[in-house]
Short mmCIF file of C-alpha atoms in Angstrom, two decimals:
data_model
loop_
_atom_site.label_atom_id
_atom_site.label_comp_id
_atom_site.label_asym_id
_atom_site.label_seq_id
_atom_site.Cartn_x
_atom_site.Cartn_y
_atom_site.Cartn_z
CA MET C 13 11.39 36.49 50.34
CA ALA C 14 14.71 37.69 48.87
CA SER C 15 15.12 37.51 45.12
CA PRO C 16 17.41 34.71 43.93
CA LYS C 17 20.97 35.74 43.29
CA LEU C 18 20.88 33.95 39.96
CA PHE C 19 18.34 36.45 38.61
CA SER C 20 20.17 39.61 39.96
CA PRO C 21 22.09 41.81 37.48
CA LEU C 22 25.78 41.26 36.80
CA THR C 23 28.21 43.77 35.16
CA LEU C 24 30.98 42.56 32.91
CA GLY C 25 33.16 45.48 32.22
CA ARG C 26 30.47 48.09 31.50
CA LEU C 27 27.99 45.58 30.07
CA GLU C 28 25.11 44.97 32.47
CA LEU C 29 23.44 41.63 32.16
CA PRO C 30 19.85 41.18 33.48
CA ASN C 31 20.76 37.89 35.23
CA ARG C 32 23.71 35.55 35.79
CA ILE C 33 22.77 32.75 33.28
CA VAL C 34 25.18 32.61 30.34
CA ILE C 35 24.63 30.48 27.18
CA SER C 36 28.02 28.99 26.47
CA PRO C 37 29.46 29.06 22.93
CA MET C 38 28.61 25.76 21.30
CA CYS C 39 30.09 24.58 18.03
CA GLN C 40 27.37 23.52 15.54
CA TYR C 41 29.55 22.25 12.76
CA SER C 42 26.91 23.64 10.35
CA ALA C 43 28.69 26.51 8.51
CA ASP C 44 29.26 26.32 4.72
CA GLU C 45 32.60 25.15 3.35
CA ASN C 46 34.01 28.69 3.59
CA GLY C 47 33.17 29.10 7.32
CA SER C 48 30.09 31.24 6.85
CA MET C 49 26.92 30.87 8.98
CA THR C 50 23.85 29.28 7.40
CA ASP C 51 20.14 29.28 8.11
CA TRP C 52 20.78 26.77 10.85
CA HIS C 53 22.39 29.45 12.78
CA LYS C 54 19.30 31.72 12.55
CA ILE C 55 17.26 28.90 13.98
CA HIS C 56 19.75 27.85 16.61
CA LEU C 57 20.71 31.31 17.89
CA GLY C 58 17.24 32.67 17.42
CA HIS C 59 15.58 30.27 19.75
CA LEU C 60 18.36 30.50 22.35
CA ALA C 61 18.00 34.31 22.29
CA LEU C 62 14.29 33.88 23.40
CA SER C 63 15.36 31.90 26.45
CA GLY C 64 15.55 34.71 28.99
CA ALA C 65 19.25 34.08 29.68
CA GLY C 66 21.42 37.08 30.58
CA LEU C 67 23.97 36.60 27.80
CA LEU C 68 24.37 34.59 24.64
CA ILE C 69 27.88 33.80 23.33
CA VAL C 70 28.18 32.74 19.77
CA GLU C 71 30.20 29.60 19.11
CA ALA C 72 33.98 29.51 18.73
CA SER C 73 34.62 31.43 15.47
CA ALA C 74 37.95 30.74 13.86
CA VAL C 75 40.31 33.58 13.12
CA ALA C 76 41.81 31.83 10.08
CA PRO C 77 40.61 29.01 7.83
CA GLU C 78 43.18 26.53 9.29
CA GLY C 79 41.90 27.33 12.68
CA ARG C 80 38.57 25.57 12.21
CA ILE C 81 38.04 22.24 13.99
CA THR C 82 35.99 21.01 11.05
CA SER C 83 35.19 22.28 7.56
CA GLY C 84 31.68 23.04 9.04
CA ASP C 85 33.09 25.37 11.66
CA VAL C 86 32.09 29.07 11.72
CA GLY C 87 34.92 31.53 10.89
CA LEU C 88 35.27 35.28 11.17
CA TYR C 89 38.18 35.83 8.79
CA SER C 90 36.56 36.94 5.55
CA ASP C 91 34.11 39.43 4.19
CA ASP C 92 31.74 36.63 3.30
CA ASN C 93 31.94 35.30 6.86
CA GLU C 94 31.13 38.77 8.23
CA GLN C 95 28.22 39.36 5.87
CA ALA C 96 26.66 35.96 6.62
CA MET C 97 27.06 36.57 10.32
CA ALA C 98 25.45 40.02 9.97
CA ARG C 99 22.36 38.47 8.32
CA VAL C 100 21.98 36.05 11.19
CA LEU C 101 22.46 38.71 13.90
CA GLU C 102 19.97 41.05 12.18
CA SER C 103 17.33 38.33 12.38
CA VAL C 104 18.04 37.37 16.01
CA ARG C 105 18.28 41.06 17.25
CA ALA C 106 14.97 41.88 15.67
CA HIS C 107 13.21 39.74 18.18
CA SER C 108 15.48 39.59 21.24
CA PRO C 109 17.12 42.24 23.50
CA MET C 110 19.61 39.69 24.88
CA PRO C 111 23.18 40.86 24.84
CA ILE C 112 25.22 38.81 22.29
CA GLY C 113 28.95 38.08 22.44
CA ILE C 114 31.37 35.99 20.35
CA GLN C 115 34.08 33.58 21.19
CA LEU C 116 37.23 33.89 19.00
CA GLY C 117 39.68 31.04 18.69
CA HIS C 118 41.93 28.77 16.70
CA ALA C 119 41.79 24.96 16.90
CA GLY C 120 45.63 24.41 16.49
CA ARG C 121 46.54 20.80 16.31
CA LYS C 122 42.94 19.71 16.94
CA ALA C 123 41.84 21.23 13.59
CA SER C 124 41.12 19.36 10.34
CA CYS C 125 38.62 16.82 11.77
CA GLN C 126 35.28 15.28 10.92
CA ALA C 127 32.11 16.55 12.58
CA PRO C 128 31.36 14.66 15.78
CA TRP C 129 28.41 12.83 14.29
CA GLU C 130 30.80 11.51 11.48
CA GLY C 131 33.22 10.24 14.15
CA GLY C 132 35.37 13.25 14.83
CA ALA C 133 38.58 11.70 13.49
CA GLN C 134 41.26 13.79 11.94
CA LEU C 135 40.88 14.15 8.18
CA SER C 136 43.75 13.15 5.94
CA LEU C 137 44.89 15.60 3.32
CA GLU C 138 43.38 13.22 0.68
CA GLU C 139 39.95 13.51 2.53
CA GLY C 140 39.97 17.25 2.39
CA GLY C 141 41.91 17.91 5.57
CA TRP C 142 44.61 20.53 5.90
CA GLN C 143 47.96 20.94 7.67
CA THR C 144 47.55 21.84 11.23
CA VAL C 145 49.72 24.14 13.29
CA ALA C 146 50.79 24.19 16.97
CA PRO C 147 53.45 25.62 19.27
CA SER C 148 55.51 22.38 18.66
CA ALA C 149 55.41 19.45 16.21
CA VAL C 150 53.64 17.22 18.77
CA ALA C 151 50.36 15.44 17.70
CA TYR C 152 47.31 15.41 19.90
CA GLN C 153 47.25 11.62 19.90
CA ASP C 154 49.09 8.67 18.35
CA GLY C 155 48.39 8.07 14.72
CA GLN C 156 47.76 11.69 13.75
CA ARG C 157 50.03 13.52 11.43
CA LEU C 158 52.27 16.00 13.10
CA PRO C 159 51.26 19.65 13.29
CA GLN C 160 53.64 22.23 11.88
CA ALA C 161 55.53 24.03 14.60
CA MET C 162 54.70 27.79 14.37
CA SER C 163 57.52 30.12 13.50
CA LEU C 164 57.80 33.58 15.12
CA ASP C 165 56.37 35.01 11.83
CA ASP C 166 53.46 32.60 12.17
CA ILE C 167 52.92 33.93 15.76
CA GLU C 168 52.84 37.49 14.51
CA GLN C 169 50.34 36.56 11.88
CA LEU C 170 48.13 34.79 14.51
CA LYS C 171 48.05 37.97 16.55
CA ALA C 172 47.11 39.95 13.44
CA ASN C 173 44.31 37.41 12.70
CA PHE C 174 42.89 37.80 16.15
CA VAL C 175 42.91 41.56 15.78
CA ALA C 176 41.34 41.44 12.37
CA SER C 177 38.50 39.15 13.68
CA ALA C 178 38.02 41.45 16.68
CA LYS C 179 37.53 44.42 14.34
CA ARG C 180 34.98 42.38 12.41
CA ALA C 181 33.23 41.63 15.71
CA GLU C 182 33.04 45.24 16.47
CA ARG C 183 31.55 46.10 13.09
CA LEU C 184 28.93 43.42 13.61
CA GLY C 185 27.99 45.02 16.94
CA PHE C 186 28.97 42.18 19.29
CA GLU C 187 28.75 43.43 22.83
CA LEU C 188 31.52 41.13 24.22
CA ILE C 189 34.46 39.01 23.02
CA GLU C 190 35.59 35.81 24.82
CA LEU C 191 39.08 34.51 23.78
CA HIS C 192 39.20 30.73 23.64
CA ALA C 193 42.26 29.48 25.53
CA ALA C 194 40.68 26.19 26.76
CA HIS C 195 39.90 22.65 25.65
CA GLY C 196 43.22 21.85 23.98
CA TYR C 197 42.97 24.40 21.19
CA LEU C 198 45.87 26.62 20.00
CA LEU C 199 46.15 29.08 22.96
CA HIS C 200 45.82 26.30 25.45
CA GLU C 201 48.51 24.42 23.56
CA PHE C 202 50.84 27.24 24.11
CA LEU C 203 50.08 27.32 27.85
CA SER C 204 50.64 23.56 28.48
CA PRO C 205 54.12 22.20 28.80
CA LEU C 206 52.75 18.90 27.36
CA SER C 207 52.10 20.51 23.97
CA ASN C 208 54.57 23.38 24.16
CA GLN C 209 58.10 22.24 23.85
CA ARG C 210 59.56 25.49 22.36
CA ASP C 211 62.94 26.84 23.44
CA ASP C 212 62.35 30.44 22.45
CA GLU C 213 60.39 33.32 24.21
CA TYR C 214 57.15 31.45 23.74
CA GLY C 215 58.22 28.23 25.52
CA GLY C 216 59.82 26.80 28.63
CA SER C 217 58.97 28.99 31.69
CA LEU C 218 55.43 29.73 32.72
CA GLU C 219 56.08 33.38 31.87
CA ASN C 220 57.06 32.42 28.30
CA ARG C 221 54.15 29.96 27.86
CA MET C 222 51.68 32.60 28.92
CA ARG C 223 53.14 35.28 26.67
CA ILE C 224 51.07 34.71 23.52
CA VAL C 225 47.83 34.63 25.48
CA LEU C 226 48.67 37.94 27.18
CA GLU C 227 49.83 39.50 23.89
CA ILE C 228 46.67 38.51 22.10
CA PHE C 229 44.50 39.71 24.95
CA ASP C 230 46.34 43.12 24.88
CA ALA C 231 46.01 43.30 21.08
CA VAL C 232 42.33 42.50 21.01
CA ARG C 233 41.58 44.78 23.99
CA SER C 234 43.31 47.68 22.08
CA VAL C 235 41.05 47.46 19.09
CA PHE C 236 37.71 46.57 20.76
CA PRO C 237 35.80 49.52 22.26
CA ASP C 238 36.71 50.32 25.88
CA ASP C 239 33.07 50.07 26.99
CA LYS C 240 32.75 46.48 25.74
CA PRO C 241 34.09 43.58 27.74
CA VAL C 242 36.93 41.24 26.56
CA GLY C 243 37.24 38.11 28.63
CA ILE C 244 38.70 34.60 28.32
CA ARG C 245 37.80 30.95 28.73
CA ILE C 246 40.58 28.74 30.11
CA SER C 247 40.98 25.12 31.13
CA GLY C 248 41.79 25.18 34.83
CA SER C 249 43.82 21.93 34.43
CA ASP C 250 44.85 19.34 31.81
CA TRP C 251 44.21 16.59 34.35
CA VAL C 252 47.46 15.07 33.31
CA GLU C 253 50.58 14.88 35.47
CA GLY C 254 53.15 17.38 34.35
CA GLY C 255 50.59 19.41 32.47
CA TRP C 256 48.77 22.77 32.85
CA ASN C 257 47.29 22.93 36.30
CA LEU C 258 45.24 25.13 38.68
CA GLU C 259 48.27 26.93 40.16
CA GLN C 260 49.41 27.95 36.70
CA SER C 261 45.93 29.01 35.86
CA VAL C 262 45.81 31.31 38.88
CA GLU C 263 49.10 33.02 37.72
CA LEU C 264 47.52 33.53 34.18
CA ALA C 265 44.33 34.84 35.76
CA LYS C 266 46.28 37.31 37.91
CA ALA C 267 48.28 38.55 34.85
CA LEU C 268 45.01 38.99 32.91
CA ASP C 269 43.27 40.71 35.85
CA ALA C 270 46.13 43.27 36.08
CA ARG C 271 45.64 43.96 32.32
CA GLY C 272 41.89 44.78 32.74
CA CYS C 273 40.37 41.50 31.62
CA SER C 274 36.61 41.70 32.01
CA PHE C 275 35.84 38.08 33.16
CA ILE C 276 37.29 34.65 33.20
CA ASP C 277 35.31 31.50 32.24
CA CYS C 278 36.72 28.42 33.97
CA SER C 279 36.44 25.17 32.13
CA GLY C 280 38.87 22.24 32.10
CA GLY C 281 40.67 19.51 30.08
CA GLY C 282 40.72 18.89 26.37
CA LEU C 283 44.44 19.05 25.76
CA ASP C 284 45.49 15.37 26.21
CA PRO C 285 43.58 12.18 25.74
CA ARG C 286 45.26 10.73 28.83
CA GLN C 287 43.34 13.10 31.07
CA THR C 288 41.77 11.50 34.07
CA LEU C 289 38.80 13.16 35.80
CA ASN C 290 35.55 12.33 37.51
CA VAL C 291 32.63 13.84 35.63
CA GLY C 292 29.70 14.77 37.80
CA PRO C 293 27.54 17.84 38.81
CA ASN C 294 29.70 20.92 39.55
CA TYR C 295 32.87 18.94 38.64
CA GLN C 296 34.63 22.09 37.26
CA VAL C 297 33.20 24.61 39.74
CA PRO C 298 36.28 24.30 42.03
CA PHE C 299 38.29 26.05 39.36
CA ALA C 300 35.87 29.06 39.57
CA ARG C 301 35.84 28.92 43.36
CA ARG C 302 39.60 29.29 43.52
CA MET C 303 39.61 32.12 40.97
CA LYS C 304 37.07 34.04 43.02
CA GLN C 305 39.62 34.09 45.85
CA GLU C 306 42.46 35.30 43.58
CA VAL C 307 41.15 37.92 41.15
CA ALA C 308 38.84 40.88 41.06
CA MET C 309 37.20 40.27 37.69
CA PRO C 310 33.93 38.32 37.50
CA VAL C 311 34.25 34.53 37.31
CA ILE C 312 31.97 32.25 35.33
CA ALA C 313 31.51 28.61 36.34
CA VAL C 314 30.69 25.64 34.11
CA GLY C 315 30.44 21.83 34.47
CA LEU C 316 27.32 19.86 34.50
CA ILE C 317 25.21 22.66 35.94
CA THR C 318 21.74 21.41 35.16
CA GLU C 319 19.40 22.27 38.12
CA PRO C 320 18.09 25.73 39.12
CA GLU C 321 18.86 25.17 42.81
CA GLN C 322 22.39 24.04 41.88
CA ALA C 323 23.04 27.16 39.89
CA GLU C 324 21.64 29.36 42.62
CA GLY C 325 23.79 27.70 45.18
CA ILE C 326 26.94 28.39 43.15
CA VAL C 327 26.36 32.11 42.75
CA PHE C 328 24.67 32.67 46.21
CA GLY C 329 27.50 30.85 47.88
CA GLY C 330 30.09 33.08 46.06
CA GLU C 331 31.78 30.23 44.20
CA ALA C 332 31.18 32.23 40.97
CA ASP C 333 29.57 35.39 39.75
CA ALA C 334 27.64 33.53 36.98
CA VAL C 335 27.03 30.10 35.54
CA ALA C 336 27.36 29.05 31.87
CA LEU C 337 25.26 26.29 30.41
CA ALA C 338 25.84 24.37 27.14
CA ARG C 339 24.30 20.95 26.67
CA GLY C 340 21.68 21.70 29.33
CA MET C 341 20.52 24.68 27.21
CA LEU C 342 20.34 22.63 24.13
CA TYR C 343 18.23 20.11 25.95
CA ASP C 344 15.97 22.65 27.42
CA PRO C 345 16.14 26.00 25.48
CA ARG C 346 13.77 27.61 28.02
CA TRP C 347 15.95 26.62 30.98
CA PRO C 348 16.04 30.22 32.31
CA TRP C 349 12.16 30.32 32.24
CA HIS C 350 11.97 27.04 34.21
CA ALA C 351 14.71 28.23 36.64
CA ALA C 352 12.88 31.46 37.35
CA ALA C 353 9.61 29.53 37.91
CA LYS C 354 11.40 27.19 40.35
CA LEU C 355 13.24 29.92 42.28
CA GLY C 356 10.38 32.49 42.33
CA ALA C 357 12.01 35.05 39.98
CA THR C 358 10.98 36.94 36.90
CA VAL C 359 12.45 36.53 33.45
CA HIS C 360 12.07 38.17 30.03
CA ALA C 361 9.91 36.51 27.44
CA PRO C 362 8.99 37.78 23.92
CA LYS C 363 5.55 39.34 23.67
CA GLN C 364 4.43 36.62 21.32
CA TYR C 365 4.90 34.03 24.14
CA LEU C 366 3.46 36.04 27.00
CA ARG C 367 0.23 33.95 26.83
CA SER C 368 2.26 30.86 27.77
CA GLN C 369 2.80 32.02 31.31
CA PRO C 370 1.26 29.29 33.66
CA HIS C 371 -1.82 30.46 35.57
CA THR C 372 -0.10 29.66 38.82
CA LEU C 373 2.90 31.91 37.99
CA LYS C 374 1.40 35.32 37.34
CA LYS C 375 4.62 37.31 37.78
CA LEU C 376 7.03 34.97 35.91
CA PHE C 377 7.27 37.20 32.90
CA GLY C 378 7.30 40.38 34.93
#
């Protein structure tokens, strides 16, 4: 019987993953007020790192204080942030060989909000919120204060912030960087004509709207070691008429591919509350399927991928090179173990847990 494709190795740049299961970056809204990781992150990332997945990507980490979605978001813009993250990573790496990457981003006009369990509404300045920024002074939804349109100097500072955070990521020993250009956050806001109404070199045409993403990719790529991958997460579509769509996503992906992008992670939506979509199993996989036809770099699929056979079908059928799980991994932090058991594969487990291997699965843990 052939080994399942889901549990075959995958190379991103020069980083070899033992299997094709990726743990998506998932905001925890549990940093301290200065954006530094806490003991929660040791627990959260620690147990995910024991799951047997091929790659763990740390949650979206803001490149500037105003780039946090909430005051509980993780940042990587200060020495304190870096030192706190170093302590968490030291603890996790002591017990797991899993490659660890980080997602770098900026929330743009979707910043300055409550945590989801507090309602998620935008915080007023009186409530401890802060002035948000965006490509143009266009609010995410009615009733929110307008973001400040970024000047050219602001854009140059943003690039510098991404570079500084990438250098911190390298010092921390991260093996991969994913740039966050999805879900309606700042880089996505520049891409979409719904949120980008600029009339300079960063607005208007598709070429202009893509410019900042390509410039930030180039800048981060230039300071992160050549043997470590730099990839990107995009939203394949805004799911709103007149917005960012799959054809524009393909053009962006081709431009990134030509620049040596290591992978593309295809999500969707998040830019406009008017979005209309039908959520169901594999609902975003068509974005990945199309990208596989257009670019040479590896493609990661997401979107209510919950069952082992479902994930195997996606990679075996060539719709994507890997699958990324988020909520499903939170619900079942041993999902890769259970997938390997279902598909007849082997998976890594820490030595302390080897005795948990079921009697009927003598080769599950290799």
